[in-house]
Coordinates of C-alpha atoms and ligand atoms in Angstrom, one line a residue:
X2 CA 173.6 -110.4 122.3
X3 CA 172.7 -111.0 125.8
X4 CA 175.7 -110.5 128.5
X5 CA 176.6 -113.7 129.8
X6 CA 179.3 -115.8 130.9
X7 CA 181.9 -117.0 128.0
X8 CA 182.0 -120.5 127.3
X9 CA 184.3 -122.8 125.4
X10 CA 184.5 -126.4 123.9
X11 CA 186.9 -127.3 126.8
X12 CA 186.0 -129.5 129.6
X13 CA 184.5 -128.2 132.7
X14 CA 186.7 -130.6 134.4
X15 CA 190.3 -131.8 132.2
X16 CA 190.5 -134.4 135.0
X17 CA 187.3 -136.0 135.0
X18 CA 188.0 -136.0 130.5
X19 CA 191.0 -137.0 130.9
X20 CA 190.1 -140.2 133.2
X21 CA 187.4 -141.0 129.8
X22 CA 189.2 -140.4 127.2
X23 CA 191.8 -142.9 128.5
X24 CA 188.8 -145.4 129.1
X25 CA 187.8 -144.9 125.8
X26 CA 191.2 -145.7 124.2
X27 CA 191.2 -148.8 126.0
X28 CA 188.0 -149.9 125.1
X29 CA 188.7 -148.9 121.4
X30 CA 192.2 -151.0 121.6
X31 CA 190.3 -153.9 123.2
X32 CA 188.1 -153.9 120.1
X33 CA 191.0 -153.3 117.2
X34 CA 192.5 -156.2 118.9
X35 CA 189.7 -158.9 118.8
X36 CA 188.6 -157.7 115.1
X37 CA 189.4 -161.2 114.0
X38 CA 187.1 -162.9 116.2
X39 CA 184.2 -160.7 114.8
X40 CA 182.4 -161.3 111.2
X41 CA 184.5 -159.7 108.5
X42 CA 181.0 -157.9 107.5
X43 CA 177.5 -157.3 108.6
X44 CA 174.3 -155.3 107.1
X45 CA 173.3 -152.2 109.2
X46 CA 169.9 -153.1 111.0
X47 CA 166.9 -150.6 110.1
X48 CA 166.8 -150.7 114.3
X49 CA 169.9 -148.8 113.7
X50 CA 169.5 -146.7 110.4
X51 CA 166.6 -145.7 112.0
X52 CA 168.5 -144.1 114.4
X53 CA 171.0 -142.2 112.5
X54 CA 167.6 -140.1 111.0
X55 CA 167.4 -137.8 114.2
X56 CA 166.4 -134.1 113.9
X57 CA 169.7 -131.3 114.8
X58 CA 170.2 -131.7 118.3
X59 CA 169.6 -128.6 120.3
X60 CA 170.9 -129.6 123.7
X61 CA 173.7 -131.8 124.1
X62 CA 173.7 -135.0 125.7
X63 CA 177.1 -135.0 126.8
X64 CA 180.4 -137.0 126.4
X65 CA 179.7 -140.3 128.4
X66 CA 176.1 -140.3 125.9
X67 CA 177.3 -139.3 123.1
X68 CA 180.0 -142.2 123.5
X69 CA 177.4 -145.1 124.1
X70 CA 175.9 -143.7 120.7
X71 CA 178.9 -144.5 119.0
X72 CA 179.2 -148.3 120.6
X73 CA 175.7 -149.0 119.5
X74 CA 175.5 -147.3 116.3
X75 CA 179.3 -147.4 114.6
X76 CA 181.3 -149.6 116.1
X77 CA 179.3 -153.2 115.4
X78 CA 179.4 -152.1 111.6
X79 CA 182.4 -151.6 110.2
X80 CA 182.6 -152.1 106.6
X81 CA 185.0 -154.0 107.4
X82 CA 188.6 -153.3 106.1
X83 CA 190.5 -153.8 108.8
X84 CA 189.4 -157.4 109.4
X85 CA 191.8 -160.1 108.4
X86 CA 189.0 -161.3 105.5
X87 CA 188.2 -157.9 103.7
X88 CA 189.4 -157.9 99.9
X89 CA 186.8 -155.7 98.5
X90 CA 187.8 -153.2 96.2
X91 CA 191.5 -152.2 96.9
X92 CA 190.9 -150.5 100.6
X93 CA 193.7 -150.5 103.2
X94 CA 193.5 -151.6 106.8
X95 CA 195.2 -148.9 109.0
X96 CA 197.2 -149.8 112.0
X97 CA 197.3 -149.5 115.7
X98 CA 200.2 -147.1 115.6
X99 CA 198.5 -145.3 112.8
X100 CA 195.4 -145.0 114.7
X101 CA 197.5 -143.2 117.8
X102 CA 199.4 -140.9 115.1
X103 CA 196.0 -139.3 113.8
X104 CA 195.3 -138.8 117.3
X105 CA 198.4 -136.7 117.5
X106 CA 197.3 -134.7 114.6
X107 CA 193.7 -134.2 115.5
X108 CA 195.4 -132.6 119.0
X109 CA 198.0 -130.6 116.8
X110 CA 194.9 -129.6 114.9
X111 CA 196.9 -127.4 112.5
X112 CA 196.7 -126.5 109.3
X113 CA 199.3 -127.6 107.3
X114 CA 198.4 -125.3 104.4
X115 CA 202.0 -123.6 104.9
X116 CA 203.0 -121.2 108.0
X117 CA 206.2 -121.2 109.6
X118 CA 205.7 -124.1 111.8
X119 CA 207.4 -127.8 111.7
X120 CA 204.4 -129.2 109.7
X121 CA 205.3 -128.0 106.6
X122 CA 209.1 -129.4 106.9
X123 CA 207.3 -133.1 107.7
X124 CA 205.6 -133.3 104.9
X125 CA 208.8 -131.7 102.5
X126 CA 210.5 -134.8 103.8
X127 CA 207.7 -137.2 103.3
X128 CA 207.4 -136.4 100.0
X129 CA 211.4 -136.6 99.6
X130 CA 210.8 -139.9 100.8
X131 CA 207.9 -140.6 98.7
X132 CA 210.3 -139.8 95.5
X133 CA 212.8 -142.6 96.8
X134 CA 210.2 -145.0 97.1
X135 CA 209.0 -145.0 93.6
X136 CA 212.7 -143.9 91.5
X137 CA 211.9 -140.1 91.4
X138 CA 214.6 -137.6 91.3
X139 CA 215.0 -135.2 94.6
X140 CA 213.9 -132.0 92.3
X141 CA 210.8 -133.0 91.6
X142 CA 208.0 -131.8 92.9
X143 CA 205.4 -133.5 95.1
X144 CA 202.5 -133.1 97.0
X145 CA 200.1 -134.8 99.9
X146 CA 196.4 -135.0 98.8
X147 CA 193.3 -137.0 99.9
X148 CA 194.3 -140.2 97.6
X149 CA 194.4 -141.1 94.2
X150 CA 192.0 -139.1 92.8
X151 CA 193.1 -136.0 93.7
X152 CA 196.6 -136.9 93.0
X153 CA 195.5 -138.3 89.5
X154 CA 193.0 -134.8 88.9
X155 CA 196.1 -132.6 89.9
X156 CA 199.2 -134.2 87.8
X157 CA 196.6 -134.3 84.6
X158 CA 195.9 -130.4 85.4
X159 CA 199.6 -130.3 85.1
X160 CA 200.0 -132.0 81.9
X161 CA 197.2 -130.3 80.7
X162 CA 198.5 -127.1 80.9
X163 CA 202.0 -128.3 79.4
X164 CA 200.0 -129.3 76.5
X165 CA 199.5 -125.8 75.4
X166 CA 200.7 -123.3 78.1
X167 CA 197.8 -120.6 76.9
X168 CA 195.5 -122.6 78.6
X169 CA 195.7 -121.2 81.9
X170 CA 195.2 -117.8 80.7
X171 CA 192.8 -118.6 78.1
X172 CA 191.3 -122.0 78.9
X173 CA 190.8 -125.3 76.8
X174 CA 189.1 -123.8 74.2
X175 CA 191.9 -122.1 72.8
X176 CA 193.2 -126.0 71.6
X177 CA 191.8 -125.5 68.2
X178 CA 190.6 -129.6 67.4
X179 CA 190.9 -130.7 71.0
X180 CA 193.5 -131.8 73.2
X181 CA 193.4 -135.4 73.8
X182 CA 194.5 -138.1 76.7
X183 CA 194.8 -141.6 76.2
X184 CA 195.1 -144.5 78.9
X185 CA 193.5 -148.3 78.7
X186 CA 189.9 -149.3 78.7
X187 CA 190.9 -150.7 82.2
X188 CA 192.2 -147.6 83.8
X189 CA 190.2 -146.1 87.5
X190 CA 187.4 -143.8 86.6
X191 CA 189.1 -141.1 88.6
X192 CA 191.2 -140.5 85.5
X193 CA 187.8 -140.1 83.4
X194 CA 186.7 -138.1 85.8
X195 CA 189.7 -135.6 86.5
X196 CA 190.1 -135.1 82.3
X197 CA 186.3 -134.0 82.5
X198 CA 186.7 -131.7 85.8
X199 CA 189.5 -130.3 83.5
X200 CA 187.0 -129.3 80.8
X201 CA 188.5 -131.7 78.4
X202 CA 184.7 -133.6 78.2
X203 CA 184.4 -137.3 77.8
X204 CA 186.0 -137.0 74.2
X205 CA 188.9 -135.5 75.6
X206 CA 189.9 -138.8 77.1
X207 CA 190.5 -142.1 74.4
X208 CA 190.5 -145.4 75.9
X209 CA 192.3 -148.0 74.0
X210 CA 191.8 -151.6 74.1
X211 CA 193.6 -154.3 76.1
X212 CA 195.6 -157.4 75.5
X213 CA 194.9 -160.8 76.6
X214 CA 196.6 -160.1 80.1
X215 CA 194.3 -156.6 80.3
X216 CA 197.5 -154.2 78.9
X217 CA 197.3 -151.4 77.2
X218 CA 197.4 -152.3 73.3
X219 CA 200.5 -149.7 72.3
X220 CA 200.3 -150.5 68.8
X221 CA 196.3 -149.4 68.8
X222 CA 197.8 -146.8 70.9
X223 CA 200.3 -145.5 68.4
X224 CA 197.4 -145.8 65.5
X225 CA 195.2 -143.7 67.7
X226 CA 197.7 -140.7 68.5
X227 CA 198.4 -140.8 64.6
X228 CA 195.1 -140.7 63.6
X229 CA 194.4 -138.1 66.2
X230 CA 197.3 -136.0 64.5
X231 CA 196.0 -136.5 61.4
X232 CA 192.7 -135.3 62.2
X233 CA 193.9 -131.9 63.2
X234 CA 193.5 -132.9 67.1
X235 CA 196.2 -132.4 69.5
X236 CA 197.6 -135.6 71.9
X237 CA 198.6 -134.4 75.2
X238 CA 199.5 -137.1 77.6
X239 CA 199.5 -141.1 77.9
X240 CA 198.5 -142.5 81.6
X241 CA 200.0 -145.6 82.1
X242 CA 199.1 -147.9 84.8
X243 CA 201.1 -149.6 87.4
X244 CA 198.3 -151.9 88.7
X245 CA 195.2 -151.9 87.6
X246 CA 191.8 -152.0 89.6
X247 CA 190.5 -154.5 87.9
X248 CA 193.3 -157.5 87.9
X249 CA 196.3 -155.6 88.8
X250 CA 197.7 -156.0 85.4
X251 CA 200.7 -153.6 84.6
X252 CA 201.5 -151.7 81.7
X253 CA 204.5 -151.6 79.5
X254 CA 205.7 -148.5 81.1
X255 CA 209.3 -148.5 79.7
X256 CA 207.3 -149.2 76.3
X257 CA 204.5 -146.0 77.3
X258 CA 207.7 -143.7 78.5
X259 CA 209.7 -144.2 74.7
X260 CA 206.6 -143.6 72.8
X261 CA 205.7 -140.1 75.2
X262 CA 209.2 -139.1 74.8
X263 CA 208.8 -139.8 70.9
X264 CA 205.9 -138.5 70.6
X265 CA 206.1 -135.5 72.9
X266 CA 203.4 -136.6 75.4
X267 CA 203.1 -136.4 78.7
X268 CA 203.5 -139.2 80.7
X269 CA 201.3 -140.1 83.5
X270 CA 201.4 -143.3 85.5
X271 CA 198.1 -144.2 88.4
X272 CA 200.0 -146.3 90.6
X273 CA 197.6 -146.0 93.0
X274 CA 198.6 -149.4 94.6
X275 CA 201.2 -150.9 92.3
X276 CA 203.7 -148.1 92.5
X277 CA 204.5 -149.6 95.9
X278 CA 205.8 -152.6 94.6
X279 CA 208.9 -150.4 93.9
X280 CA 209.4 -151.0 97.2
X281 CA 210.4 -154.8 96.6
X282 CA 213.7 -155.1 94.9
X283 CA 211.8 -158.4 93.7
X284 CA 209.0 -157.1 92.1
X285 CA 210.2 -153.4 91.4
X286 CA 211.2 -154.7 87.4
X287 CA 207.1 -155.2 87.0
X288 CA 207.0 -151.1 87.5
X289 CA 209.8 -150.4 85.5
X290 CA 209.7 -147.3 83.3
X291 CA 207.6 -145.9 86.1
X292 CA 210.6 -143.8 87.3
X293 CA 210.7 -142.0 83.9
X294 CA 207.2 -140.8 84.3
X295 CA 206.6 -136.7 84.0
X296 CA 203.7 -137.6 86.6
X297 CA 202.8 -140.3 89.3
X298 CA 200.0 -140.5 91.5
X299 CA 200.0 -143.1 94.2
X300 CA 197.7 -143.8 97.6
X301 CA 199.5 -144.6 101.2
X302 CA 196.0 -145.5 102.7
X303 CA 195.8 -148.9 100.4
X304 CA 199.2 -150.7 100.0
X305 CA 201.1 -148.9 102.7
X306 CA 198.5 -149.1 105.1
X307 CA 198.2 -146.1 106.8
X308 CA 195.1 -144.5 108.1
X309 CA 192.9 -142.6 105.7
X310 CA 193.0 -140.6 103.9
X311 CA 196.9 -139.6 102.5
X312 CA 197.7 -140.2 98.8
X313 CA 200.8 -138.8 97.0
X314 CA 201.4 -136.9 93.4
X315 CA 204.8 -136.6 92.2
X316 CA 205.3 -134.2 89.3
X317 CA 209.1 -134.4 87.6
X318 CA 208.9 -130.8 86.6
X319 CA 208.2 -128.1 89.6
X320 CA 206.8 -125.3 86.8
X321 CA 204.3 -127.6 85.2
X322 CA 203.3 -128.7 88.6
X323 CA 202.4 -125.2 90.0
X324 CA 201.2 -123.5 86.8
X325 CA 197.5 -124.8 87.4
X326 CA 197.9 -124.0 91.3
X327 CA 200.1 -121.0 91.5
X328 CA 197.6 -118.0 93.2
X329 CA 197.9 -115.5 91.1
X330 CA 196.8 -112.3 92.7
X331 CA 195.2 -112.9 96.6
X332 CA 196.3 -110.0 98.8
X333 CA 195.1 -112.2 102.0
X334 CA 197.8 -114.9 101.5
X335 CA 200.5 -112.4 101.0
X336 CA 204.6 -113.3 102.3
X337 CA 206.1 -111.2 105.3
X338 CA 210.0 -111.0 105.4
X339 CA 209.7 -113.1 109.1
X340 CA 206.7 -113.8 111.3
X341 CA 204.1 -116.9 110.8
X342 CA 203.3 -116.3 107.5
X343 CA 203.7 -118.8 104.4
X344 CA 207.0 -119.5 103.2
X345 CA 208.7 -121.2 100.5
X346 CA 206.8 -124.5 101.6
X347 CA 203.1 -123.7 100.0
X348 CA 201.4 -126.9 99.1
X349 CA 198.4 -124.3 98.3
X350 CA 199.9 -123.8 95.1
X351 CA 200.3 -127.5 94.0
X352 CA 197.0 -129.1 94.6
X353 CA 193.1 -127.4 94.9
X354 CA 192.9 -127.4 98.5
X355 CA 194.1 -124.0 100.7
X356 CA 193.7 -125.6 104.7
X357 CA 194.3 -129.0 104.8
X358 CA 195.1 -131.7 107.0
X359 CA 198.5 -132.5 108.7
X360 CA 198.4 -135.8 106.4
X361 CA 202.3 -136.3 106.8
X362 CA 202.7 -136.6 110.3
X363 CA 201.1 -140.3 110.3
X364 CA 203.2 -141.0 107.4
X365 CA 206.4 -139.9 109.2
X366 CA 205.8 -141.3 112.1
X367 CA 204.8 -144.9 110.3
X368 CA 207.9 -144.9 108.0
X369 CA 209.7 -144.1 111.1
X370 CA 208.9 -146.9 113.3
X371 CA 208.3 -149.6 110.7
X372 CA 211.1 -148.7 108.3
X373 CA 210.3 -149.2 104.4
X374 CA 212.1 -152.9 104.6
X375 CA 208.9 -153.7 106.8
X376 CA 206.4 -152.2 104.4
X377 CA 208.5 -154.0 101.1
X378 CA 208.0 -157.7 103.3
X379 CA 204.5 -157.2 103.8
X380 CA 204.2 -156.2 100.3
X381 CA 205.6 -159.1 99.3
X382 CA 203.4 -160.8 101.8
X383 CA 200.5 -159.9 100.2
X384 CA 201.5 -160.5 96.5
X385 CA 202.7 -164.3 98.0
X386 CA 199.4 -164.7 99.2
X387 CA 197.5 -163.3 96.2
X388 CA 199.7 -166.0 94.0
X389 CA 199.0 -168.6 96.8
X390 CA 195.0 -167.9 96.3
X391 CA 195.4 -168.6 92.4
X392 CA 197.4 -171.4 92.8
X393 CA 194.3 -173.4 95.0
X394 CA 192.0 -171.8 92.8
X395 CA 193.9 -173.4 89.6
X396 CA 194.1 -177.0 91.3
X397 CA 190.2 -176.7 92.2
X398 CA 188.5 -178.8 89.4
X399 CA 185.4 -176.3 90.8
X400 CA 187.2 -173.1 90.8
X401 CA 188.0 -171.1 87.9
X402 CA 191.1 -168.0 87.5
X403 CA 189.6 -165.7 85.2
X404 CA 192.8 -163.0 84.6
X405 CA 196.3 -163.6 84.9
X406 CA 197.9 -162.4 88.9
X407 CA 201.1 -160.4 88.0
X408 CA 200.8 -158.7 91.3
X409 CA 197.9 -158.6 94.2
X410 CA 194.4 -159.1 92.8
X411 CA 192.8 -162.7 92.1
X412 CA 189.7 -162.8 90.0
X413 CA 188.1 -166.6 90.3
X414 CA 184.2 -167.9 89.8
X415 CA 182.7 -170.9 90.9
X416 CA 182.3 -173.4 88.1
X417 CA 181.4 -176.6 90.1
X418 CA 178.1 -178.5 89.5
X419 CA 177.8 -176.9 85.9
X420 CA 178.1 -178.9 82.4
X421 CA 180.9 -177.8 80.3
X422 CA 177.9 -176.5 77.5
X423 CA 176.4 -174.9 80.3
X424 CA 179.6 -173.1 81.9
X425 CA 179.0 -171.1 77.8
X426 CA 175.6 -169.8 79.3
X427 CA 177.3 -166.8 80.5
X428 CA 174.5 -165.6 82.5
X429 CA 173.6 -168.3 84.5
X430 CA 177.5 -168.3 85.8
X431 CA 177.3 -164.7 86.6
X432 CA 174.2 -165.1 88.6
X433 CA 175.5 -168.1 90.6
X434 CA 178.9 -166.4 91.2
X435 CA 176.1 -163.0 92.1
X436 CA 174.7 -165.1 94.5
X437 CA 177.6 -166.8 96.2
X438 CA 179.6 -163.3 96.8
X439 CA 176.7 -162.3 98.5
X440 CA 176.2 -165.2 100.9
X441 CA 180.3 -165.2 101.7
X442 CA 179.8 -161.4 102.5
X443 CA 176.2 -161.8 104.3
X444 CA 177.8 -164.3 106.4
X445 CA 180.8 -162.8 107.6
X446 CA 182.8 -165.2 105.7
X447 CA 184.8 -162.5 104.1
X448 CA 184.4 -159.6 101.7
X449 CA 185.9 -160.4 98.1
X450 CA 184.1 -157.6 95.7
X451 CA 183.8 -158.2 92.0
X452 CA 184.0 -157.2 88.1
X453 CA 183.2 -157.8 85.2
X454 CA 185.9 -159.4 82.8
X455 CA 185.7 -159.8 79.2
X456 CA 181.6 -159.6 80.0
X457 CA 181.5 -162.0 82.8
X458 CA 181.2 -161.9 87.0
X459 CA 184.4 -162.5 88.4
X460 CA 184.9 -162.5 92.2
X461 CA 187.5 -160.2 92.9
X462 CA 190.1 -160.6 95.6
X463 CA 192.0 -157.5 96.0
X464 CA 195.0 -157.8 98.8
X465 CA 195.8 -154.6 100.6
X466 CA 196.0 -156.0 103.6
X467 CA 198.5 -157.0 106.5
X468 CA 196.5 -158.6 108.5
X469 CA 195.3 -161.8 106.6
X470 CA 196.9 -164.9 107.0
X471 CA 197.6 -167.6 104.5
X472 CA 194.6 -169.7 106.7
X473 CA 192.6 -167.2 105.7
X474 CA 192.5 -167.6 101.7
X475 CA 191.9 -171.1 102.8
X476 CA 188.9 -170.2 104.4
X477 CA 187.4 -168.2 101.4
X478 CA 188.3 -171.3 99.2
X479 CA 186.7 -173.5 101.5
X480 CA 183.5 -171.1 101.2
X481 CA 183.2 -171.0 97.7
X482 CA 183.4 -174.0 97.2
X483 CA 180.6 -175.0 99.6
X484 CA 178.5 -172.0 99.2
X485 CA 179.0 -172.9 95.3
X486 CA 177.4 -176.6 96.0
X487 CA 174.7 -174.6 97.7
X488 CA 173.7 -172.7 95.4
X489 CA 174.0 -174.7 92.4
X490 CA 172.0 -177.2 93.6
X491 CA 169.5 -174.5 94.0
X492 CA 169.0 -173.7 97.7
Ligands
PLP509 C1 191.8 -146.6 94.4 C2 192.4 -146.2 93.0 C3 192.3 -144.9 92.6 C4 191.6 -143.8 93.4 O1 192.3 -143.6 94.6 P1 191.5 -143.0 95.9 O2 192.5 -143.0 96.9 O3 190.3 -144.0 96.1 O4 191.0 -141.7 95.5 C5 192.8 -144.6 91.4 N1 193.4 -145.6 90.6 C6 193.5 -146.9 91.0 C7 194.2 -147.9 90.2 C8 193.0 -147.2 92.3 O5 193.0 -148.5 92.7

């Protein structure tokens, strides 16, 4: 190595970075503020693709370049979530004070993976809090993970190994027939995917049909379990939704927690969203049975709005929780007596990840300055506006519902301009309904997403969002309905 002088990331002058970086912030205010008067969506040019394909740089180009890179290339093209109009998917929208609370933890840059430092004691009480929120008792155990996958992936790997607790010495294979999982044909694919991570395969996992309002079916439920019994296979857990992806349909979770506690099953809930509307003492009784869960996993980032990425696992019994976690034997993550070593706070033993991000200072701060009456209100907001959606959608002779709204999520097509034997040539409608979500998004109209229900397109408005205005669902109407003449008169 040659001998030269030592360098560092630091600025040559803090003064000089200083005086940008409070520029910057201003500029990037400026721009949160005025997102309304921008298009909710648009495409990425080539112009610009084309220049986010550059070789490694070797030599910098500095801040002040390195900045203007950013305006031209990121900023214009936002997917678009924290605009007023974006009900794609379920995605939250963030907030200003959220934005200035990750900025605190990028300059804290710890590592909340345990130490003695205040981190650790944050996120205890965020998680305390978390287990008030959604009915849990203040023994359970809980942890802070990227979002719903993760927190669905680590309270199955619980449940899994309460199935049968030689699995974590000896692995699956030692279930002699098969352990087995069962949640509805309309449950997130993150649960299909955690119970194949886990080695249970694709078999491992038993969807069961819905009803009419896209609920589990518990009495093909109960036939399933006893068939699996019968068969010489071995049930394991049930995981029950609280607001589904799809329609936001809810299941019968006091229903799903009598038949795990007859049946001695686990009980998982994905709340992912609609655990939060525990929050509303109006809507809680849709969740009920939720608080009697062994397991739920729920996001912050989508219905409380907070910056991404922070989603929440709660697991009712702290031994199941850490068996698939626990280290075992790793000399380098030994306890002193006193110093900065981990201490009784170890999230390292109750999810995958070792160094990990200070997730809960955003979410202390936020339930700090808002308080959780705020969040239940806008909540409440958003389920008000969802209902207010399907209510114009219901009087427009050329709109169409197509799944009951118990809670946020509207799915509608265009049916306007088509016979009645026509609106039976299911494939036509979808490719209208194709078409128009595509122009309203192309536009910058707005940006529904969509499914497929009972086999046909639906345009899908998911609301996790605090920003949008009743005005605003009026505007979408408005669009389909005109971007529906449109196209079914073939232009
Ligand atoms: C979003 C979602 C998930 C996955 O959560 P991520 O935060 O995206 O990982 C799981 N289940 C449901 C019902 C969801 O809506």
């Amino acid at each position: 190595m040659p001998d030269r002088p030592e360098e560092s990331l630091d600025p040559a002058s803090w003064e000089e970075f200083s005086a940008h970086s409070h520029a910057v912030l201003t500029e990037l205010l400026e721009w949160l503020r005025t997102i309304r008067e921008r298009p909710a969506w648009q495409p990425v040019p080539e112009t610009v693709r084309a220049a986010l394909r550059r070789p490694l740089p070797r030599q910098g180009v500095g801040l002040e370049a390195s900045w203007d890179e950013l305006r031209s290339s990121v900023l214009p093209y936002p997917w678009g979530n924290i605009h007023p109009r974006f009900w794609g998917w379920v995605v939250g929208t963030g907030s200003p004070s959220g934005a200035m609370a990750e900025l605190a933890t990028a300059i804290l840059n710890t590592n909340a993976g345990g130490g003695h430092q205040a981190a650790p004691y944050v996120e205890e009480q965020v998680i305390d809090w978390c287990k008030t929120m959604v009915g849990f008792p203040p023994e359970s155990s809980g942890v802070l993970v990227t979002g719903g996958s993760v927190a669905n992936l680590v309270a199955l790997a619980a449940a899994r190994d309460a199935g049968d607790t030689r699995i974590s010495e000896e692995g699956v294979g030692v279930v002699a027939g098969g352990a087995v999982f069962y949640t509805s044909a309309q449950t997130h694919n993150s649960v299909d995917k955690a119970v194949r991570l886990l080695g249970l395969g694709q078999r491992g996992l038993r969807t069961i049909p819905v009803d009419a309002e896209f609920r589990i079916d518990i009495a093909l439920l109960e036939r399933a379990i006893a068939e699996d019994r019968a068969a010489g296979r071995h049930p394991f857990c049930v995981i029950g939704n609280a607001g589904t992806v799809n329609t936001g349909a809810i299941d019968d979770l006091t229903v799903l927690a009598d038949l795990c506690k007859r049946e001695k099953l686990w009980f998982h809930v994905d709340g992912a969203f609609g655990a939060l509307a525990a929050l509303s003492a109006e809507l809680r009784p849709l969740v009920a049975g939720m608080e009697r869960a062994d397991s739920v996993a729920f996001d912050l980032h989508k219905w409380l709005y907070m910056p991404y990425d922070v989603g929440c696992v709660l697991v009712r019994d702290r031994e199941a929780h850490r068996r698939p976690f626990a280290a075992s034997h790793a000399s380098y993550l030994s306890r002193e007596a006193r110093g900065a070593a981990p201490n009784d706070h170890d999230p390292g033993s109750l999810a995958p990840e070792l160094s990990r991000e200070f997730r809960g200072l955003k979410v202390w701060m936020l339930l700090q300055e808002h308080g959780i009456e705020k969040y239940a209100r806008l909540i409440e907001q958003n389920v008000a506006q969802a209902r207010y959606l399907a209510g114009c959608v219901h009087r427009h002779p050329e709109l169409e519902l197509m799944a009951p709204v118990p809670l946020n999520v509207v799915c509608l097509r265009y049916v306007g301009g088509v016979t009645a034997a026509k609106k039976t040539e299911g494939e036509a409608m979808d490719a209208m309904n194709r078409e128009i979500l595509m122009r309203i998004q192309e536009r910058g109209i707005a940006v529904p997403s969509s499914t497929v229900l009972n086999g046909r397109f639906a345009v899908r408005v998911a609301i996790t969002n605090h920003r949008s205005r009743r005005e605003d669902f009026d505007m979408l109407v408005a669009a389909m309905v005109e971007i529906g003449a449109e196209v079914a008169a073939g232009h």
